[in-house]
Amino acid sequence: MGIADELIENNAAYAATFEPEPQGAPSRQVAIVACMDARLDPLPVLGLEVGQAHVIRNAGGIVSNDALRSLVISQRKLGTREVVIVQHTACGMMTITDEGFVEELREDVGEAPSWAPGAFGDLEQSVRDSVERVRSDPFLVDTAHVRGLIFDVQTGAVREVV
Amino acid sequence: MGIADELIENNAAYAATFEPEPQGAPSRQVAIVACMDARLDPLPVLGLEVGQAHVIRNAGGIVSNDALRSLVISQRKLGTREVVIVQHTACGMMTITDEGFVEELREDVGEAPSWAPGAFGDLEQSVRDSVERVRSDPFLVDTAHVRGLIFDVQTGAVREVV
């Protein structure tokens, strides 16, 4: 059966007490880029509420091309002006290498993917690299206000890298 | 000043009552792909709790190449076996066209981005297209369990497209 039917059922209780947001644009003009990790729930971690921020998430919380696409749309079409990147301790992306994972796919599937896996060995450097990708992007409106944080999955605390 | 310092400060209260999750892999073996929209908070919308699901988000909630990268890592390295896609009514991606937005960037910046904006005119078709991208991906382990939903930003309800 799977979980999807259960999730759709769950939604009825959510909708029963739902109050719509007055606007689509994030009221605090901030976009969060965070890892997809199940332990990391960006809004409560940062004390944000629904309606206040865009949330972009992928494996690693890296500023990929697709994250840049989303950020450019966020800034140019929906008025955000700050970026906060949240990567985290014990990330699965530190347990693989790009070469190893591509080789695994090649052996199993018979071809390599069009994307690079985005693995990293040094968490702080990965955060710095992602901050730099925001800073150097020519299509963003505001590249000055970007911060890079690491969320500790054991303590729930964030600390700033850059 | 910006909002980032405030968010880092907010985190202290979160960390004060934080209890770590016992494992990194999503306990319900599901990955959600959702739009970055500020009005859409995927976990409560679907009755999910922290620790249960991967959450991948971008502009539109489309199954982009980067979303596929994340899903392949989610399935192969962290054991998820289902995908639930959540796009939503009144999405900003329906207010632009790829051609128009690229032209706007070209005029303003002097060059076109490497990425396509990912705009869509038909919301249901966009959900179907994303479901199809999951179904036809050769690198995923399980492509049979994928569902596509539309979240109504006025009512809080989801409805299934496919």
XYZ file of N, CA and C in Angstrom, chain A residues 89-149:
183
model
N 25.526 18.355 10.606
C 26.454 17.291 11.007
C 25.886 15.931 10.601
N 26.766 14.958 10.463
C 26.372 13.577 10.129
C 25.599 13.489 8.821
N 25.956 14.352 7.868
C 25.245 14.362 6.574
C 25.672 13.150 5.746
N 24.707 12.519 5.106
C 24.987 11.370 4.246
C 25.930 11.705 3.101
N 25.980 12.994 2.705
C 26.835 13.386 1.584
C 28.316 13.306 1.940
N 28.617 13.129 3.232
C 30.017 12.950 3.646
C 30.396 11.476 3.690
N 29.411 10.597 3.458
C 29.694 9.151 3.526
C 29.925 8.555 2.140
N 29.746 9.368 1.092
C 29.994 8.883 -0.269
C 30.981 9.818 -0.957
N 31.512 9.368 -2.096
C 32.291 10.253 -2.968
C 31.571 10.300 -4.314
N 31.766 11.381 -5.036
C 31.148 11.474 -6.364
C 31.592 10.316 -7.250
N 32.897 10.029 -7.239
C 33.434 8.976 -8.115
C 32.834 7.621 -7.732
N 32.813 7.337 -6.437
C 32.315 6.040 -5.980
C 30.841 5.848 -6.285
N 30.056 6.912 -6.080
C 28.608 6.777 -6.286
C 28.286 6.651 -7.779
N 28.990 7.426 -8.601
C 28.777 7.318 -10.058
C 29.162 5.917 -10.539
N 30.260 5.387 -10.000
C 30.693 4.040 -10.387
C 29.644 2.999 -9.978
N 29.086 3.194 -8.780
C 28.030 2.292 -8.301
C 26.822 2.317 -9.255
N 26.450 3.521 -9.694
C 25.312 3.647 -10.620
C 25.651 3.024 -11.970
N 26.871 3.264 -12.407
C 27.278 2.723 -13.695
C 27.237 1.192 -13.686
N 27.703 0.610 -12.626
C 27.701 -0.856 -12.529
C 26.281 -1.399 -12.451
N 25.429 -0.684 -11.718
C 24.082 -1.199 -11.472
C 23.126 -0.910 -12.629
N 23.286 0.263 -13.254
C 22.317 0.714 -14.258
C 22.888 0.615 -15.672
N 24.213 0.641 -15.771
C 24.828 0.557 -17.092
C 25.139 1.895 -17.717
N 24.854 2.967 -16.977
C 25.198 4.305 -17.470
C 25.408 5.234 -16.278
N 26.027 6.377 -16.555
C 26.257 7.370 -15.504
C 25.173 8.440 -15.577
N 24.809 9.033 -14.446
C 23.787 10.090 -14.477
C 24.335 11.375 -15.094
N 23.419 12.263 -15.497
C 23.817 13.562 -16.078
C 24.284 14.523 -14.983
N 23.930 14.229 -13.736
C 24.264 15.113 -12.615
C 25.449 14.550 -11.838
N 26.191 15.451 -11.185
C 27.221 15.025 -10.228
C 26.534 14.845 -8.881
N 26.908 13.818 -8.129
C 26.225 13.550 -6.853
C 26.290 14.707 -5.848
N 27.383 15.469 -5.842
C 27.466 16.586 -4.893
C 27.981 16.192 -3.519
N 28.715 15.077 -3.458
C 29.307 14.636 -2.177
C 30.354 15.644 -1.716
N 30.599 15.650 -0.402
C 31.673 16.501 0.127
C 32.287 15.826 1.346
N 33.578 16.097 1.565
C 34.265 15.482 2.688
C 34.390 16.426 3.871
N 34.400 17.731 3.568
C 34.623 18.743 4.610
C 33.368 19.608 4.707
N 32.663 19.451 5.819
C 31.362 20.120 5.968
C 31.493 21.641 5.955
N 32.439 22.174 6.699
C 32.587 23.632 6.750
C 32.947 24.186 5.365
N 33.824 23.466 4.665
C 34.204 23.930 3.326
C 33.004 23.885 2.387
N 32.160 22.865 2.544
C 30.970 22.771 1.703
C 30.054 23.978 1.928
N 29.911 24.376 3.186
C 29.088 25.558 3.482
C 29.718 26.800 2.848
N 31.037 26.922 3.005
C 31.721 28.082 2.409
C 31.577 28.101 0.884
N 31.692 26.927 0.285
C 31.542 26.845 -1.181
C 30.139 27.294 -1.604
N 29.128 26.889 -0.845
C 27.759 27.258 -1.202
C 27.528 28.756 -1.006
N 28.084 29.313 0.067
C 27.981 30.765 0.279
C 28.634 31.493 -0.895
N 29.776 30.987 -1.329
C 30.492 31.627 -2.429
C 29.707 31.546 -3.738
N 28.989 30.453 -3.929
C 28.189 30.328 -5.154
C 27.080 31.377 -5.191
N 26.524 31.688 -4.032
C 25.524 32.766 -3.972
C 26.205 34.105 -4.253
N 27.319 34.331 -3.576
C 28.000 35.630 -3.712
C 28.417 35.938 -5.149
N 28.758 34.899 -5.889
C 29.299 35.125 -7.238
C 28.265 34.946 -8.337
N 27.008 34.738 -7.971
C 25.991 34.529 -9.013
C 25.568 35.863 -9.631
N 25.630 35.971 -10.944
C 25.312 37.255 -11.584
C 23.814 37.551 -11.690
N 22.976 36.539 -11.493
C 21.548 36.730 -11.730
C 20.762 37.123 -10.487
N 21.360 36.947 -9.325
C 20.691 37.349 -8.086
C 20.684 38.866 -7.955
N 19.699 39.382 -7.262
C 19.593 40.827 -7.036
C 20.476 41.233 -5.856
N 20.445 40.419 -4.791
C 21.215 40.720 -3.586
C 22.108 39.522 -3.251
N 23.416 39.698 -3.370
C 24.351 38.617 -3.054
C 25.169 38.951 -1.806
N 24.865 40.081 -1.187
C 25.642 40.520 -0.018
C 25.156 39.859 1.260
N 23.858 39.553 1.307
C 23.280 39.040 2.542
C 23.091 37.540 2.471
N 24.173 36.822 2.687
C 24.124 35.363 2.676
C 24.942 34.843 3.848
N 24.364 33.898 4.580
C 25.028 33.328 5.756
C 24.998 31.810 5.639
N 26.024 31.180 6.181
C 26.115 29.731 6.127
C 26.179 29.132 7.518
N 25.237 28.246 7.833
C 25.136 27.655 9.168
C 25.306 26.136 9.111
